[in-house]
Structures are given as C-alpha cells and as structure tokens.
Short mmCIF file of C-alpha atoms in Angstrom, two decimals:
data_model
loop_
_atom_site.label_atom_id
_atom_site.label_comp_id
_atom_site.label_asym_id
_atom_site.label_seq_id
_atom_site.Cartn_x
_atom_site.Cartn_y
_atom_site.Cartn_z
CA MET A 24 0.05 -0.17 -0.20
CA CYS A 25 1.51 3.44 -0.73
CA LEU A 26 2.07 6.08 1.68
CA SER A 27 -0.70 8.21 0.37
CA ASP A 28 -3.32 5.44 0.71
CA SER A 29 -2.24 4.83 4.41
CA MET A 30 -2.33 8.20 5.50
CA TYR A 31 -5.58 8.64 3.70
CA ILE A 32 -7.06 5.77 5.79
CA ILE A 33 -5.65 7.21 9.37
CA GLU A 34 -6.78 10.71 8.35
CA ASN A 35 -10.33 9.23 7.63
CA LEU A 36 -10.51 7.33 10.89
CA ARG A 37 -9.53 10.20 12.49
CA ALA A 38 -12.40 12.00 10.98
CA SER A 39 -15.04 9.28 11.76
CA LEU A 40 -13.74 9.12 15.37
CA LYS A 41 -14.33 12.87 15.88
CA CYS A 42 -18.01 12.43 14.50
CA THR A 43 -18.72 9.20 16.69
CA PRO A 44 -21.44 9.89 19.61
CA GLY A 45 -20.87 9.05 22.72
CA GLU A 46 -18.33 8.73 25.59
CA VAL A 47 -16.60 5.66 23.78
CA GLY A 48 -16.45 7.40 20.75
CA GLN A 49 -14.87 10.61 22.58
CA LEU A 50 -12.19 8.22 24.65
CA ALA A 51 -11.28 6.66 20.93
CA SER A 52 -10.67 9.84 19.53
CA ARG A 53 -8.81 11.15 22.57
CA LYS A 54 -6.59 7.98 22.24
CA LEU A 55 -6.21 7.97 18.48
CA GLU A 56 -4.82 11.81 18.78
CA LEU A 57 -2.74 11.09 22.03
CA LEU A 58 -1.07 7.92 20.11
CA LEU A 59 -0.34 10.06 16.91
CA THR A 60 1.07 13.42 18.38
CA LYS A 61 3.51 10.86 20.98
CA ASN A 62 4.97 9.76 17.36
CA PRO A 63 7.19 12.00 16.10
CA GLY A 64 7.53 9.65 13.15
CA PHE A 65 3.96 10.29 11.97
CA LYS A 66 4.50 13.77 11.48
CA HIS A 67 7.34 13.70 9.71
CA MET A 68 5.23 10.68 7.18
CA THR A 69 2.63 13.37 7.09
CA GLN A 70 5.33 16.08 5.67
CA ILE A 71 6.86 13.72 3.48
CA ASN A 72 3.25 12.62 1.87
CA ASN A 73 2.48 16.00 1.58
CA ILE A 74 5.71 16.82 -0.60
CA LEU A 75 4.75 13.24 -2.80
CA SER A 76 1.58 14.93 -3.22
CA ALA A 77 3.04 18.36 -3.91
CA ASN A 78 1.08 20.13 -1.24
CA ASP A 79 4.21 21.28 0.37
CA LYS A 80 7.93 21.86 -0.73
CA VAL A 81 11.13 19.79 0.65
CA GLU A 82 12.11 23.60 2.67
CA ASN A 83 9.15 23.39 4.59
CA ILE A 84 9.87 19.78 6.09
CA GLY A 85 11.81 19.85 9.22
CA VAL A 86 13.69 16.18 8.28
CA ASP A 87 16.73 16.22 6.64
CA VAL A 88 15.58 14.35 3.10
CA ASP A 89 18.90 14.24 1.29
CA MET A 90 17.81 11.28 -0.57
CA ASN A 91 15.06 11.18 -3.32
CA CYS A 92 11.54 11.78 -1.36
CA SER A 93 10.05 9.04 -3.92
CA ILE A 94 11.95 6.01 -1.75
CA PHE A 95 9.36 6.81 0.98
CA LYS A 96 5.90 6.62 -1.39
CA TYR A 97 5.98 2.75 -0.31
CA SER A 98 7.25 3.05 3.21
CA PRO A 99 5.38 1.43 5.96
CA ILE A 100 3.40 3.55 8.56
CA THR A 101 2.97 0.70 10.93
CA SER A 102 5.40 -1.40 12.74
CA CYS A 103 3.69 -4.89 11.65
CA ASP A 104 4.55 -3.80 7.97
CA VAL A 105 7.97 -2.88 9.23
CA GLU A 106 8.63 -6.32 10.83
CA ARG A 107 7.03 -8.08 7.98
CA SER A 108 9.40 -6.12 5.53
CA PHE A 109 12.66 -6.82 8.17
CA SER A 110 12.15 -10.56 7.41
CA ARG A 111 11.73 -10.22 3.71
CA LEU A 112 14.91 -7.97 3.56
CA LYS A 113 16.74 -10.49 5.82
CA ASN A 114 16.70 -12.89 2.44
CA THR A 115 17.43 -10.14 0.15
CA LEU A 116 20.71 -8.90 2.12
CA THR A 117 22.45 -11.96 2.30
CA GLU A 118 26.48 -12.69 1.35
CA LYS A 119 25.51 -13.95 -1.99
CA ARG A 120 24.20 -10.47 -3.14
CA ALA A 121 27.16 -8.82 -2.26
CA SER A 122 27.52 -7.61 -5.94
CA LEU A 123 24.75 -5.52 -5.98
CA ILE A 124 24.77 -2.23 -7.18
CA PRO A 125 22.75 0.24 -5.26
CA GLU A 126 20.10 0.97 -8.09
CA HIS A 127 19.06 -2.68 -8.42
CA LEU A 128 19.36 -3.37 -4.48
CA GLU A 129 16.65 -0.41 -4.03
CA GLN A 130 14.35 -1.85 -6.58
CA LEU A 131 14.82 -5.24 -5.60
CA LEU A 132 14.02 -4.02 -1.87
CA VAL A 133 10.80 -2.31 -3.09
CA CYS A 134 9.55 -5.35 -5.05
CA SER A 135 10.29 -7.63 -1.87
CA ALA A 136 8.68 -5.47 0.22
CA ASN A 137 5.51 -5.15 -1.94
CA ALA A 138 5.14 -8.87 -2.96
CA PRO A 139 3.24 -11.07 -1.09
CA TYR A 140 5.93 -13.96 -1.51
CA PHE A 141 9.20 -13.16 -2.93
#
C-alpha cells in the first residue's frame, strides 16, 4: 500500500472517530490523537506525504531528506508492516548478493517489500 493510501485511511479514521457520538467515541478519538501526537515519525511521514502529493515544498519539512523523497512512496506507517519487511529483507541482504549495485538493490527491496512472496 502506498503512503498516500495509508495516510488517507488514518485521516479518514480520525474524522470518523471525531464524529462518533458517546463517551466511547470520545475516548477512542482522544486515544488516537494522543497516540499520533506522541509519535514524531507520523508527523514526518505526513510532511513527506504532503511533498509527494505536491502540497508542500521540501524546504518546509523539518526532516533531513537528502535522498530521493520518492523512496518514501511505499514506506509502511505501521510497525507490523515494518516487522514483516525486516523478515523479507533478511533474505534480500545476504552474502550471496554482495555484488548488487545500489540502484538494483533499491529496486529489489521495493519489489520484495510489496510482493506477497519473493
């Protein structure tokens, strides 16, 4: 799932929880807001998503993004996606693949992170 789709789901959930009536809805909304404000990475990913969707400029971001921002297009925003990608990456970054050039390695990592089985 691309970053813009993931961010859309989070923002949709935020809006839905704010509109949910009752005490449980308010508690869930506050819990989500607290969770997102405590997570500095989410703010950075929101800024990167704004850059990728051409809503913001690179100068306005507080994170050092020397590398190509398009690398972040398919970056996961949840830890379960990250854990899953670690197990896939350990098969990619083996000693047998020591002669890969960085461009091919980047392409291979994107393919392995987005494919169900690689």
